[in-house]
mmCIF file of N, CA and C in Angstrom:
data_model
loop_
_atom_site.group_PDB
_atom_site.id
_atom_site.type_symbol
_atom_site.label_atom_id
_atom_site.label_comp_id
_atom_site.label_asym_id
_atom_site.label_seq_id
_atom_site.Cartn_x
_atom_site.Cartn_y
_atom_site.Cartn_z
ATOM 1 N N UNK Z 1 50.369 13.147 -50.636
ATOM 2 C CA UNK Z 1 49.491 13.650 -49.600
ATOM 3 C C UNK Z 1 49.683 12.882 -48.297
ATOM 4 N N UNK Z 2 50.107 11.434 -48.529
ATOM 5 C CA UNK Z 2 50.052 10.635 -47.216
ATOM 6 C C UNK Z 2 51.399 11.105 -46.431
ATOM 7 N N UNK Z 3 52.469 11.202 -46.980
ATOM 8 C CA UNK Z 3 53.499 11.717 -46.181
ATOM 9 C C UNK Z 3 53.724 13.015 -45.359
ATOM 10 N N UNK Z 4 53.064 13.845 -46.181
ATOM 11 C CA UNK Z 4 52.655 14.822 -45.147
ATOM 12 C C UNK Z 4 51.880 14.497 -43.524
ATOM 13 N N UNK Z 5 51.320 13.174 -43.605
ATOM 14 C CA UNK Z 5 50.891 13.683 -42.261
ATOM 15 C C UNK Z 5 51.772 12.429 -41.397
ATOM 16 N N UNK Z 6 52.666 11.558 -42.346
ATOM 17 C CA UNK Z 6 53.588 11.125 -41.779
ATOM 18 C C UNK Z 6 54.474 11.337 -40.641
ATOM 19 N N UNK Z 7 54.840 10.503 -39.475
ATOM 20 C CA UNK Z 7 55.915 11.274 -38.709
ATOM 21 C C UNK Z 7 55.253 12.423 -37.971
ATOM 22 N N UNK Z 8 54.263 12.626 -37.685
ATOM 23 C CA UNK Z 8 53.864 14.035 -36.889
ATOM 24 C C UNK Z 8 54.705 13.996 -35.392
ATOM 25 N N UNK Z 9 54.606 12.554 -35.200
ATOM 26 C CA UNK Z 9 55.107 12.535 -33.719
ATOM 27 C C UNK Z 9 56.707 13.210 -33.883
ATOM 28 N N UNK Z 10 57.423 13.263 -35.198
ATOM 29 C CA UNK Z 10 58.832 13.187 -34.715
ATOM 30 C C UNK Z 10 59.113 14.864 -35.175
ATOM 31 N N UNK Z 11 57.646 15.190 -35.560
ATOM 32 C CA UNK Z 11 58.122 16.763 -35.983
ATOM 33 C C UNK Z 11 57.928 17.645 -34.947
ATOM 34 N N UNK Z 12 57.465 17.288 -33.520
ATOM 35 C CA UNK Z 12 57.185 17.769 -32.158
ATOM 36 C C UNK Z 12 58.875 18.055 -31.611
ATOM 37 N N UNK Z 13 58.795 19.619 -31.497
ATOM 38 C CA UNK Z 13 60.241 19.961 -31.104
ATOM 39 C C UNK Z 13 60.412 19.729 -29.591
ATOM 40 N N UNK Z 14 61.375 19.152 -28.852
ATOM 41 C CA UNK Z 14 61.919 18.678 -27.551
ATOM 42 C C UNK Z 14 61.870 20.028 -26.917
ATOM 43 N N UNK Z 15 61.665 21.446 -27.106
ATOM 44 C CA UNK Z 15 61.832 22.725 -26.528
ATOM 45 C C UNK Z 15 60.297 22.738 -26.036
ATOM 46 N N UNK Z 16 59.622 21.837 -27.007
ATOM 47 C CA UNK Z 16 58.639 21.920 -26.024
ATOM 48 C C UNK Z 16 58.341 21.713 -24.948
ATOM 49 N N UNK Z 17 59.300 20.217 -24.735
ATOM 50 C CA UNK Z 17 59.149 19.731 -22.976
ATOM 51 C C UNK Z 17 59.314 20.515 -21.675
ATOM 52 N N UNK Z 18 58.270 20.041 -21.060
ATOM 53 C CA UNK Z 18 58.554 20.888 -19.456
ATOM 54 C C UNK Z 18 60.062 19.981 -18.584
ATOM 55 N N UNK Z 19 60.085 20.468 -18.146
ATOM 56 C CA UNK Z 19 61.544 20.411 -17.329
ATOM 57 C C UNK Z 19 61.151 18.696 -16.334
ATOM 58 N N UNK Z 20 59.955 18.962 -16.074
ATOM 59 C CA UNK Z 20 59.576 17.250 -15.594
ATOM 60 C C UNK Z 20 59.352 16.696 -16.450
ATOM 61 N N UNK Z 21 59.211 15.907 -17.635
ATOM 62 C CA UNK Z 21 59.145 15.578 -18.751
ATOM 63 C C UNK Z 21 60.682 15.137 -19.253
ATOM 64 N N UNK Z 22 61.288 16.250 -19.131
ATOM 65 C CA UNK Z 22 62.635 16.056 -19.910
ATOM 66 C C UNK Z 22 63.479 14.819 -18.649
ATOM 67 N N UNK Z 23 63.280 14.925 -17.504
ATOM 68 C CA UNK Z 23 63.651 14.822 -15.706
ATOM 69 C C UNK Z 23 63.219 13.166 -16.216
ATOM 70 N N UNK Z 24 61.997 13.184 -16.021
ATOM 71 C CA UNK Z 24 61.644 11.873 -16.461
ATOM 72 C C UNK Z 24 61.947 10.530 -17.368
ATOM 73 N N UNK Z 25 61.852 11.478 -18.530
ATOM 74 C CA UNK Z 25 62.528 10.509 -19.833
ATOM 75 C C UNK Z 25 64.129 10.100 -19.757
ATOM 76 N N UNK Z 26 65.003 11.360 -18.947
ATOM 77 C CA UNK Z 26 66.104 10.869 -18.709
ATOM 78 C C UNK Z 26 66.566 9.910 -17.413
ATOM 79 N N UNK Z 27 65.825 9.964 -16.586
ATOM 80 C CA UNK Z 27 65.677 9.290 -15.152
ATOM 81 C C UNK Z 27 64.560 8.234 -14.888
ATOM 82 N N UNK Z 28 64.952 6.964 -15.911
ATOM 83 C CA UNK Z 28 63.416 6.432 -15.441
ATOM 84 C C UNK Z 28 63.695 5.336 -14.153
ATOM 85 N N UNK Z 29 62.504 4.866 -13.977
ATOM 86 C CA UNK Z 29 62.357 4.386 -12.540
ATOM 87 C C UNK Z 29 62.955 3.518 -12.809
ATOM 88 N N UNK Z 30 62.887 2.253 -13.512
ATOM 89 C CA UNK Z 30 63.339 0.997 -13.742
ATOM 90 C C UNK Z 30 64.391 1.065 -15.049
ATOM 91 N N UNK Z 31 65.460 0.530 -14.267
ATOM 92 C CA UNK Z 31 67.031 0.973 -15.547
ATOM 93 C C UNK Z 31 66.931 0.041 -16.737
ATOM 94 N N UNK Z 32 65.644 -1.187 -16.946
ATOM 95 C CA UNK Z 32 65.894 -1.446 -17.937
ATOM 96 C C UNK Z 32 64.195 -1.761 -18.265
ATOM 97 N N UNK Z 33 63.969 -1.963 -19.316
ATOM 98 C CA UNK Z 33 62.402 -1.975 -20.143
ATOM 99 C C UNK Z 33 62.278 -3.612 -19.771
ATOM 100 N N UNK Z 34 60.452 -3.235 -19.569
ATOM 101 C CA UNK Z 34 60.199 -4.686 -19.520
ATOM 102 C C UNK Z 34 59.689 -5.455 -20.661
ATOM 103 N N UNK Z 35 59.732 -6.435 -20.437
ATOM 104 C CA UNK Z 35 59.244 -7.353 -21.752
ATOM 105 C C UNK Z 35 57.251 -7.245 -21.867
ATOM 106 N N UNK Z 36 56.475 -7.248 -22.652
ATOM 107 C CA UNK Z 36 55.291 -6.947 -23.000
ATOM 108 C C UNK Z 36 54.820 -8.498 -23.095
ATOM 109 N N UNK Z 37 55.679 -9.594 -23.126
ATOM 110 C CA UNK Z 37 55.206 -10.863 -22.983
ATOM 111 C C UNK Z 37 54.689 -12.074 -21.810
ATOM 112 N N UNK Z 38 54.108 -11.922 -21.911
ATOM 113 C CA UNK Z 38 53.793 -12.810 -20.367
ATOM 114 C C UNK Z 38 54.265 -13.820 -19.973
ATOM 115 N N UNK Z 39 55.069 -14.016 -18.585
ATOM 116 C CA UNK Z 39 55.592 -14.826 -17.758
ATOM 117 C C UNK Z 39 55.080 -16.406 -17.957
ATOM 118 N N UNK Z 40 54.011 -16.255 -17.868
ATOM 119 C CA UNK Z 40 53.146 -17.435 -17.863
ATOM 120 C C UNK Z 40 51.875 -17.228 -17.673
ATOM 121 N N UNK Z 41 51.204 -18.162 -18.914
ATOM 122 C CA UNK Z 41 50.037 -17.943 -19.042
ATOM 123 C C UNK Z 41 49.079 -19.263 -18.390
ATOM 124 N N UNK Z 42 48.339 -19.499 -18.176
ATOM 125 C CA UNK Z 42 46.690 -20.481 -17.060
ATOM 126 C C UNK Z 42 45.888 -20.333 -18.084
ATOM 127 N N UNK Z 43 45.341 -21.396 -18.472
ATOM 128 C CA UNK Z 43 44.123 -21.789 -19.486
ATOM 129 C C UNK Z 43 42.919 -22.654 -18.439
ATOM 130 N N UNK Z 44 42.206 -21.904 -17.791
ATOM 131 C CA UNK Z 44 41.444 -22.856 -17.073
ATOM 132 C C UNK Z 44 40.180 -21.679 -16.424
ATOM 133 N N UNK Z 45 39.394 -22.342 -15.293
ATOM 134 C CA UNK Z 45 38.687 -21.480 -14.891
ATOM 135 C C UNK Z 45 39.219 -20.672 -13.832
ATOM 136 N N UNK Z 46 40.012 -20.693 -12.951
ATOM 137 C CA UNK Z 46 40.551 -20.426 -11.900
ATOM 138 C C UNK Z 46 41.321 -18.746 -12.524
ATOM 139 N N UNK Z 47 40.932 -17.997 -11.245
ATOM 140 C CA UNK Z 47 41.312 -16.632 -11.630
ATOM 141 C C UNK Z 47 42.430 -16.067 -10.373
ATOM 142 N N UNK Z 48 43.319 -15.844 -11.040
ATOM 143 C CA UNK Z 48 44.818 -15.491 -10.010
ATOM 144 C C UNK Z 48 44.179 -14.250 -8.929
ATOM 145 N N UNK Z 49 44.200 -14.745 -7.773
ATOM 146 C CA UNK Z 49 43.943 -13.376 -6.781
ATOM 147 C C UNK Z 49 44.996 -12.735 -5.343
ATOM 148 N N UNK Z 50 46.431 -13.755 -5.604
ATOM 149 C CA UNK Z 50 47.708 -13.431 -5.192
ATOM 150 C C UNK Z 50 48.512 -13.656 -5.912
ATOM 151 N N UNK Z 51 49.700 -13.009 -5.311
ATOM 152 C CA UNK Z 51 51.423 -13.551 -5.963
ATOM 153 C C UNK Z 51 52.615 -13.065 -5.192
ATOM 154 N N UNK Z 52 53.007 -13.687 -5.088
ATOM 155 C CA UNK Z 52 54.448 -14.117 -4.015
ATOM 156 C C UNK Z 52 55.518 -14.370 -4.781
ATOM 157 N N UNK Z 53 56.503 -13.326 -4.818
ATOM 158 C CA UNK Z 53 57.581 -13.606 -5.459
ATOM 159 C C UNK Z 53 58.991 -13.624 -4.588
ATOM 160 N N UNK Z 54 59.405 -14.643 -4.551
ATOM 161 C CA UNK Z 54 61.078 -14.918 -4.573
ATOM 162 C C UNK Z 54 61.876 -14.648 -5.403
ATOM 163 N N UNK Z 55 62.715 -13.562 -4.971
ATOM 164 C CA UNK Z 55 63.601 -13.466 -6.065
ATOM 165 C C UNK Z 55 64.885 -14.191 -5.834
ATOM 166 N N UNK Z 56 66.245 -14.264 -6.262
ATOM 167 C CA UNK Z 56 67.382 -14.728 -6.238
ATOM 168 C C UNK Z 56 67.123 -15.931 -5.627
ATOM 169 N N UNK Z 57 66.913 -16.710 -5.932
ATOM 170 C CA UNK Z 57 66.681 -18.483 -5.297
ATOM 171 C C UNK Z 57 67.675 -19.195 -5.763
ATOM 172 N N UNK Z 58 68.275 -19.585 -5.378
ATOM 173 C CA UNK Z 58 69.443 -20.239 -5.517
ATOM 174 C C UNK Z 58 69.214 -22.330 -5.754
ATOM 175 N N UNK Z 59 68.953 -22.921 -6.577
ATOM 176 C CA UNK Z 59 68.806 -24.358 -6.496
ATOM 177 C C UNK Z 59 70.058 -25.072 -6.401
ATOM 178 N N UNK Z 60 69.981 -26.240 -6.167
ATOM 179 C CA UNK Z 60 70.810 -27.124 -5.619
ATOM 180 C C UNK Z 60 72.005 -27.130 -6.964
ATOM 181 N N UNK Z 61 71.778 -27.005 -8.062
ATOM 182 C CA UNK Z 61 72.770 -26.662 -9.338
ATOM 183 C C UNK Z 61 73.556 -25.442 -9.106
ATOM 184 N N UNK Z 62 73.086 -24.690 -8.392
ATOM 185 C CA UNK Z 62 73.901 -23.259 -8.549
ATOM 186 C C UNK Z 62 73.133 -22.474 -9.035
ATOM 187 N N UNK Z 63 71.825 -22.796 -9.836
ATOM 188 C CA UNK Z 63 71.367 -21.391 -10.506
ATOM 189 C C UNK Z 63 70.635 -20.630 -10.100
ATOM 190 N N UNK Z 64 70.294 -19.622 -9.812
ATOM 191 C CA UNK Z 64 69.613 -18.594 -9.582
ATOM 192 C C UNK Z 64 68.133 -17.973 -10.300
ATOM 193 N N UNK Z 65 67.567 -18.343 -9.744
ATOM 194 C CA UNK Z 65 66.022 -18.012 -10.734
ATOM 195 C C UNK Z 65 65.439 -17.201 -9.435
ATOM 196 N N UNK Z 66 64.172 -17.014 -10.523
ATOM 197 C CA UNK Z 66 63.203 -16.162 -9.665
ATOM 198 C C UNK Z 66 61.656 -17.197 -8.891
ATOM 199 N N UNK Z 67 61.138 -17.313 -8.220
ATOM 200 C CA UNK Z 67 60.181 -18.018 -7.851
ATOM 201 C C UNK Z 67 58.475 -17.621 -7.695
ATOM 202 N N UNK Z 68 57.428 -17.768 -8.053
ATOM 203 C CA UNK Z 68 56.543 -17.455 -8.230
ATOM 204 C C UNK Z 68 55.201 -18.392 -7.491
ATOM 205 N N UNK Z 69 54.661 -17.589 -6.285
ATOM 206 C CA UNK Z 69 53.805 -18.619 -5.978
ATOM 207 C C UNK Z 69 52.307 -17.915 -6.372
ATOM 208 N N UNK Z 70 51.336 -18.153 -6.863
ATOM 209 C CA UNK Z 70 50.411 -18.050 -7.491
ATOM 210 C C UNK Z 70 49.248 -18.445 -7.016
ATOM 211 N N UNK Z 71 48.346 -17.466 -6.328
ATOM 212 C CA UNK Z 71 47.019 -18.217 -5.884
ATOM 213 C C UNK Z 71 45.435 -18.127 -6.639
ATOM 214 N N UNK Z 72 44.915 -18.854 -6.643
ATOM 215 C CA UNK Z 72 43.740 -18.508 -7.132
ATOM 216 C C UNK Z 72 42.285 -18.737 -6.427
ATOM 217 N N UNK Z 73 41.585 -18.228 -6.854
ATOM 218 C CA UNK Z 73 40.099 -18.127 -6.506
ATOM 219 C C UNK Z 73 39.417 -19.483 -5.972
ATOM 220 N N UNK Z 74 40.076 -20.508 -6.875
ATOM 221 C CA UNK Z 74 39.702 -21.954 -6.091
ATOM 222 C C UNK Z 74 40.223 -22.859 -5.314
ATOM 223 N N UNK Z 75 41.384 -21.947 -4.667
ATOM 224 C CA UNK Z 75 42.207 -23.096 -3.478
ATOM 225 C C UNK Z 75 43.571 -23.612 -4.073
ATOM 226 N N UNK Z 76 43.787 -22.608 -5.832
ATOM 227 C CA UNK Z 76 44.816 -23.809 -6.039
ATOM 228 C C UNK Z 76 46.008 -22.883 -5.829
ATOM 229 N N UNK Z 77 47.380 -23.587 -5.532
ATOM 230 C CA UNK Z 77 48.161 -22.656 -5.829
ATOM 231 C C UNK Z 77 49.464 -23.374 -6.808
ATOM 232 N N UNK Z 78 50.175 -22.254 -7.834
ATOM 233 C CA UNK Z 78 50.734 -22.522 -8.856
ATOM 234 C C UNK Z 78 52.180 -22.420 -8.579
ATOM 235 N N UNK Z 79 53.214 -22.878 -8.546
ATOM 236 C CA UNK Z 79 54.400 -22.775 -8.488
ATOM 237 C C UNK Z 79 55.341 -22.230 -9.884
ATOM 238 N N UNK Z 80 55.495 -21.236 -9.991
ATOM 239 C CA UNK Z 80 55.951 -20.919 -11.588
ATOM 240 C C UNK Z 80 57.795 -20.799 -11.153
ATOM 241 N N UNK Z 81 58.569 -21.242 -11.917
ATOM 242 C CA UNK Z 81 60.337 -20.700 -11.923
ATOM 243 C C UNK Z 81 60.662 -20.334 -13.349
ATOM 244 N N UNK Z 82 61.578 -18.492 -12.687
ATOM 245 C CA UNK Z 82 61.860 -18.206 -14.018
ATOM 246 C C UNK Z 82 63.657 -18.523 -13.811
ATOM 247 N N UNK Z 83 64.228 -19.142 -14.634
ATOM 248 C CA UNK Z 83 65.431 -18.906 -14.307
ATOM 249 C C UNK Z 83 66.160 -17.811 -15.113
ATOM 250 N N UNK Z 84 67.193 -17.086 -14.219
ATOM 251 C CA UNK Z 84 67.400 -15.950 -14.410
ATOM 252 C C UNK Z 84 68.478 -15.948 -15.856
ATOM 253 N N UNK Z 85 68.482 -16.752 -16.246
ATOM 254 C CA UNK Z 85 69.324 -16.917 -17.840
ATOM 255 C C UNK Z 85 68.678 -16.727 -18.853
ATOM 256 N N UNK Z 86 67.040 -17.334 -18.879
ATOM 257 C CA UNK Z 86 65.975 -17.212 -19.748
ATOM 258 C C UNK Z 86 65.311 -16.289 -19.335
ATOM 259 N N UNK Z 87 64.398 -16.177 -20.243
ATOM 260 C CA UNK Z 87 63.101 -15.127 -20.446
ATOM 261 C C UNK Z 87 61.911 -15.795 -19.887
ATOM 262 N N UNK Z 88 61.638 -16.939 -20.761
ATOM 263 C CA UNK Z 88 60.021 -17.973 -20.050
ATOM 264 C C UNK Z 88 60.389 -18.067 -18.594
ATOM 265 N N UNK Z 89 59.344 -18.330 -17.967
ATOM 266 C CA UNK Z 89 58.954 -19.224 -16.792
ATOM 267 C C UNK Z 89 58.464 -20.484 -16.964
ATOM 268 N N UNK Z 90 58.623 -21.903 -16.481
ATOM 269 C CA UNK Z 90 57.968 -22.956 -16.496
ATOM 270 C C UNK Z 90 57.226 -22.899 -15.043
ATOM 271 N N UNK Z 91 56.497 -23.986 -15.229
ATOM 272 C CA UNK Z 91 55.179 -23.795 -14.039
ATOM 273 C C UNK Z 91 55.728 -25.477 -13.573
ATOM 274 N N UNK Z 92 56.416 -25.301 -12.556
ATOM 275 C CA UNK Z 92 56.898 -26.820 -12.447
ATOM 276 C C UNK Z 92 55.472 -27.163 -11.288
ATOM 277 N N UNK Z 93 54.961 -26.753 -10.469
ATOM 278 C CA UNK Z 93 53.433 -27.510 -9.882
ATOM 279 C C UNK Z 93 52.236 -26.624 -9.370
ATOM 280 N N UNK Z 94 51.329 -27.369 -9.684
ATOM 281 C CA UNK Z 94 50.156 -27.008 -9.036
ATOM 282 C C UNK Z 94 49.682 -28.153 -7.905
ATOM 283 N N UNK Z 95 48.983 -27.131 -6.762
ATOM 284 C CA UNK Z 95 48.736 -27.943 -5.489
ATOM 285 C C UNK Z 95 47.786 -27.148 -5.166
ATOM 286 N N UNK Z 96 46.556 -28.112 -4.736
ATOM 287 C CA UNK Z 96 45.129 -27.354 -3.817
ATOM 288 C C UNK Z 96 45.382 -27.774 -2.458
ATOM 289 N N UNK Z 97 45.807 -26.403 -2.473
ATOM 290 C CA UNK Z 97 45.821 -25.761 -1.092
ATOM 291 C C UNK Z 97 44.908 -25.948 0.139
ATOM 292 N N UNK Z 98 43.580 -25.457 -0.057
ATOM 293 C CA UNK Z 98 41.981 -25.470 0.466
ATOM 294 C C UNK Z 98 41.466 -25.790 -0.610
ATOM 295 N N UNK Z 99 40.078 -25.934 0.035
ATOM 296 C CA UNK Z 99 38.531 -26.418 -0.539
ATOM 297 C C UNK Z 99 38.327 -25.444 -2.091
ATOM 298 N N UNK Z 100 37.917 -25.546 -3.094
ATOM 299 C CA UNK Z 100 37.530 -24.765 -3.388
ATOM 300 C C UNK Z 100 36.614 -23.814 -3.042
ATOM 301 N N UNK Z 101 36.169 -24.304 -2.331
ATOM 302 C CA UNK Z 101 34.870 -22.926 -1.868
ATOM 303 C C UNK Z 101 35.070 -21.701 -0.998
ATOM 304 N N UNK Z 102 36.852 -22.258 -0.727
ATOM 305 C CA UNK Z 102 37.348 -20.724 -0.309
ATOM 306 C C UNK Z 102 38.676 -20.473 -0.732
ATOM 307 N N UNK Z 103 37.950 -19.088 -1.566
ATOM 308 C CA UNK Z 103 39.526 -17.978 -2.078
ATOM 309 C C UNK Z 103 40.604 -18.002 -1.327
ATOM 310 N N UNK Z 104 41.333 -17.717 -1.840
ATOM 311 C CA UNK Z 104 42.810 -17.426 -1.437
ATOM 312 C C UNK Z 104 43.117 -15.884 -1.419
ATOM 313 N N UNK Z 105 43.037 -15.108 -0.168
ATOM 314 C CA UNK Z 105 43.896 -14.088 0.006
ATOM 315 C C UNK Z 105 44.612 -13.368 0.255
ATOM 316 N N UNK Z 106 45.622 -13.879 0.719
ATOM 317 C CA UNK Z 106 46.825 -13.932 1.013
ATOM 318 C C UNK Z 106 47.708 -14.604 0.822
ATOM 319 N N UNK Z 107 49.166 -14.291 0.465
ATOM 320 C CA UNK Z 107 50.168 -15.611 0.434
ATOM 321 C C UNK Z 107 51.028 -14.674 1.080
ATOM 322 N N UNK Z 108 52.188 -15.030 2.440
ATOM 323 C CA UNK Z 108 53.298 -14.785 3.064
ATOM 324 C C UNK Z 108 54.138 -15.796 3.222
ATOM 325 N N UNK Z 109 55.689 -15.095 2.786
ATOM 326 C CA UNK Z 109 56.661 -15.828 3.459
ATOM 327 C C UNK Z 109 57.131 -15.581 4.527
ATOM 328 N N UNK Z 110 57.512 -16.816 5.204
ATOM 329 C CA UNK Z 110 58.416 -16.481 6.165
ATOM 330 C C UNK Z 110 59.395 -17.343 5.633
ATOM 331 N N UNK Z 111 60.837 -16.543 6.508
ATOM 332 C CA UNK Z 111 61.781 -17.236 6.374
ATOM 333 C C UNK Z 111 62.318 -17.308 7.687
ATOM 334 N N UNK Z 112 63.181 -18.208 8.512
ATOM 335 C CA UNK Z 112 63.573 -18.874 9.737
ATOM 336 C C UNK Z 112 64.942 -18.717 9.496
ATOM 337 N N UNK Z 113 65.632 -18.298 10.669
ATOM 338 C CA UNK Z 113 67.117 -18.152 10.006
ATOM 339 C C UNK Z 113 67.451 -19.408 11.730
ATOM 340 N N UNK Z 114 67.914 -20.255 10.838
ATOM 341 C CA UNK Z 114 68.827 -21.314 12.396
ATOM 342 C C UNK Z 114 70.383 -21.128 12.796
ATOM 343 N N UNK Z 115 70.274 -21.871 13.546
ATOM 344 C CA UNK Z 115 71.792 -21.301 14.466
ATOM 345 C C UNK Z 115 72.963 -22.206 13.087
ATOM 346 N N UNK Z 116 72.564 -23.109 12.764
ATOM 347 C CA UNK Z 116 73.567 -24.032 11.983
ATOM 348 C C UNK Z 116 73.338 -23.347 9.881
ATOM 349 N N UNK Z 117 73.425 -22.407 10.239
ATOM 350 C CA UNK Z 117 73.295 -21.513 8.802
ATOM 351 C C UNK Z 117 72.241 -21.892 8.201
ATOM 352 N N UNK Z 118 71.590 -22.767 8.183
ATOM 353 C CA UNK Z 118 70.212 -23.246 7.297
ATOM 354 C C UNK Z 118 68.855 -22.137 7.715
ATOM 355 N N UNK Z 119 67.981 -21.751 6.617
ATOM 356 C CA UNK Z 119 67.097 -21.356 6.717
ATOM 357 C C UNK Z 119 66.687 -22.754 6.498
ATOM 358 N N UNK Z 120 64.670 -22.480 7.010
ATOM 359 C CA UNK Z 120 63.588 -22.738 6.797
ATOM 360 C C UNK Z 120 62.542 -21.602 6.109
ATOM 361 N N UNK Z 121 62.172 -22.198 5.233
ATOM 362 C CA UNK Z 121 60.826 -21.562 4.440
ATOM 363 C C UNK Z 121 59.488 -21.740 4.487
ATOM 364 N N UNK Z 122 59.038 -21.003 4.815
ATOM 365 C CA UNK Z 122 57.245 -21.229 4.823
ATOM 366 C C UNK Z 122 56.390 -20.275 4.649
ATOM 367 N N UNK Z 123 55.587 -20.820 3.760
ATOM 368 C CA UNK Z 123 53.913 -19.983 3.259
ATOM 369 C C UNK Z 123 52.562 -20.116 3.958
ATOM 370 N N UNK Z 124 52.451 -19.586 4.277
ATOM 371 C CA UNK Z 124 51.273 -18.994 4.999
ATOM 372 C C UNK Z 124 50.005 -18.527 3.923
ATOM 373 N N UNK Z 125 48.673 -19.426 3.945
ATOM 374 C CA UNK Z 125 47.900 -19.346 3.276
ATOM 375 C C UNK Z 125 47.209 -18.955 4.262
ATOM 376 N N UNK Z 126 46.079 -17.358 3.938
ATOM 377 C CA UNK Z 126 44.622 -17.193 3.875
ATOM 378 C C UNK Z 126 43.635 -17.281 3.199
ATOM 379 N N UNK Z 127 42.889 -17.309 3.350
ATOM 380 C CA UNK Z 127 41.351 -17.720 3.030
ATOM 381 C C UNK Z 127 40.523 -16.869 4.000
ATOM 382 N N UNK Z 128 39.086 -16.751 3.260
ATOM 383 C CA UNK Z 128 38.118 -16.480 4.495
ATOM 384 C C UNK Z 128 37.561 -17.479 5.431
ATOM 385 N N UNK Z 129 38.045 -18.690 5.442
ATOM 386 C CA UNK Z 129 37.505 -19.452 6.670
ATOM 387 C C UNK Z 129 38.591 -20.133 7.319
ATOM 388 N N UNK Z 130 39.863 -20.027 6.714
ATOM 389 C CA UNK Z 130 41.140 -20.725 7.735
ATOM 390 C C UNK Z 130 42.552 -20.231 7.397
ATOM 391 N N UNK Z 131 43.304 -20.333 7.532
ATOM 392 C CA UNK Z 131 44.707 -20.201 7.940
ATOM 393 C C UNK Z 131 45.657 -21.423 7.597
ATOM 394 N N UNK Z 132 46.084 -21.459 7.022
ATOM 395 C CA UNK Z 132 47.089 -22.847 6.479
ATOM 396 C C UNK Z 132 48.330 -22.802 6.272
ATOM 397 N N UNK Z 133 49.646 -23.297 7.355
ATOM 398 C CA UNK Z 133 50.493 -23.002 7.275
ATOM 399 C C UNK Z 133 51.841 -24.281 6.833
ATOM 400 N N UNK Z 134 52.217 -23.844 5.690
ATOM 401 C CA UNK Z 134 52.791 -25.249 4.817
ATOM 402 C C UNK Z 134 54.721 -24.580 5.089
ATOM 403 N N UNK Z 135 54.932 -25.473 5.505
ATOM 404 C CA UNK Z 135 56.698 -25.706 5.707
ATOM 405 C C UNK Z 135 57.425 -27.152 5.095
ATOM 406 N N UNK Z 136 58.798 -26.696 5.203
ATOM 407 C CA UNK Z 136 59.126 -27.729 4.549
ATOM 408 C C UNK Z 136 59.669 -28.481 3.311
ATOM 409 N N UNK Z 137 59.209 -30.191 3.512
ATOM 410 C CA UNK Z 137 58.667 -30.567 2.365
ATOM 411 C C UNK Z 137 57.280 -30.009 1.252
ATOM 412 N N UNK Z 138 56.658 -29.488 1.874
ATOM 413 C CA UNK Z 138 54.853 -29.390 1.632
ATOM 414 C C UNK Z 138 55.115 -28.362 0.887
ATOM 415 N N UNK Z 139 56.268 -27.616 1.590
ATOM 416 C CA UNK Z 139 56.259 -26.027 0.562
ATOM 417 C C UNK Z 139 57.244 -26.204 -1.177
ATOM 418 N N UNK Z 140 57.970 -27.461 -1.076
ATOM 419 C CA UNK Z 140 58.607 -27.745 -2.462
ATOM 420 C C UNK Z 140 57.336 -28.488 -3.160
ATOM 421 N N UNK Z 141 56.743 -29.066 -2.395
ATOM 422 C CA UNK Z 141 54.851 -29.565 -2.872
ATOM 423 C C UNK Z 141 54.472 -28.686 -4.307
ATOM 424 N N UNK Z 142 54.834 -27.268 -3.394
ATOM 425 C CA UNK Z 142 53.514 -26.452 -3.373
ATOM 426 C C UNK Z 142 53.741 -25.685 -5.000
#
């Protein structure tokens, strides 16, 4: 009796599909599936209310990771790197930014392009009571 209602999903004939449906399943947006596991997980009170991602970052080794700046509700902000060989992210720092008593909502990069090939990098923190603009050293801090 149980096998009968086994498999229902796979006894649904494909003639059923509408033509967007079929369009879809063969054309999806993103060419490869994402992982269902989380990047990195925060055990604390602080609740994430930005994120700033760098992609292709290049470190002084040669490798290429992804970069993650992370703000939260109490001023702090999280520095996460995934490198692009692995799956995890490590969270190499946390830095309070502002006071706790004011959120974080916004995070921007800028990037500076100079005449002698070097960029400069900098994040630009909002809040509802100030503006905080970290370059630099302050931003490998951060």
């Amino acid at each position: 009796m149980g096998s009968a209602f086994r498999n229902r999903k796979a006894n649904c004939p494909r003639a059923n599909d509408t033509y967007e449906h079929t369009y879809i399943r063969n054309n999806p947006l993103v060419p490869t599936k994402l992982s269902n596991s989380p990047l990195f997980v925060h055990y604390g009170s602080d609740r994430f209310t930005e994120i700033l991602v760098q992609e292709n970052v290049v470190d002084l080794a040669g490798r290429h990771s992804t970069v993650f700046f992370i703000a939260t509700d109490q001023g702090r902000i999280f520095k996460v790197v995934k490198n692009a060989a692995k799956a995890e992210a490590r969270h190499v720092s946390s830095t309070k930014a502002v006071e706790a008593s004011s959120p974080i909502i916004s995070l921007t990069s800028h990037v500076e392009r100079r005449p002698n090939q070097q960029t400069a990098r900098s994040l630009l923190i909002l809040t509802t009571t100030q503006v905080k603009f970290c370059t630099g050293k302050s931003l490998d801090n951060v």
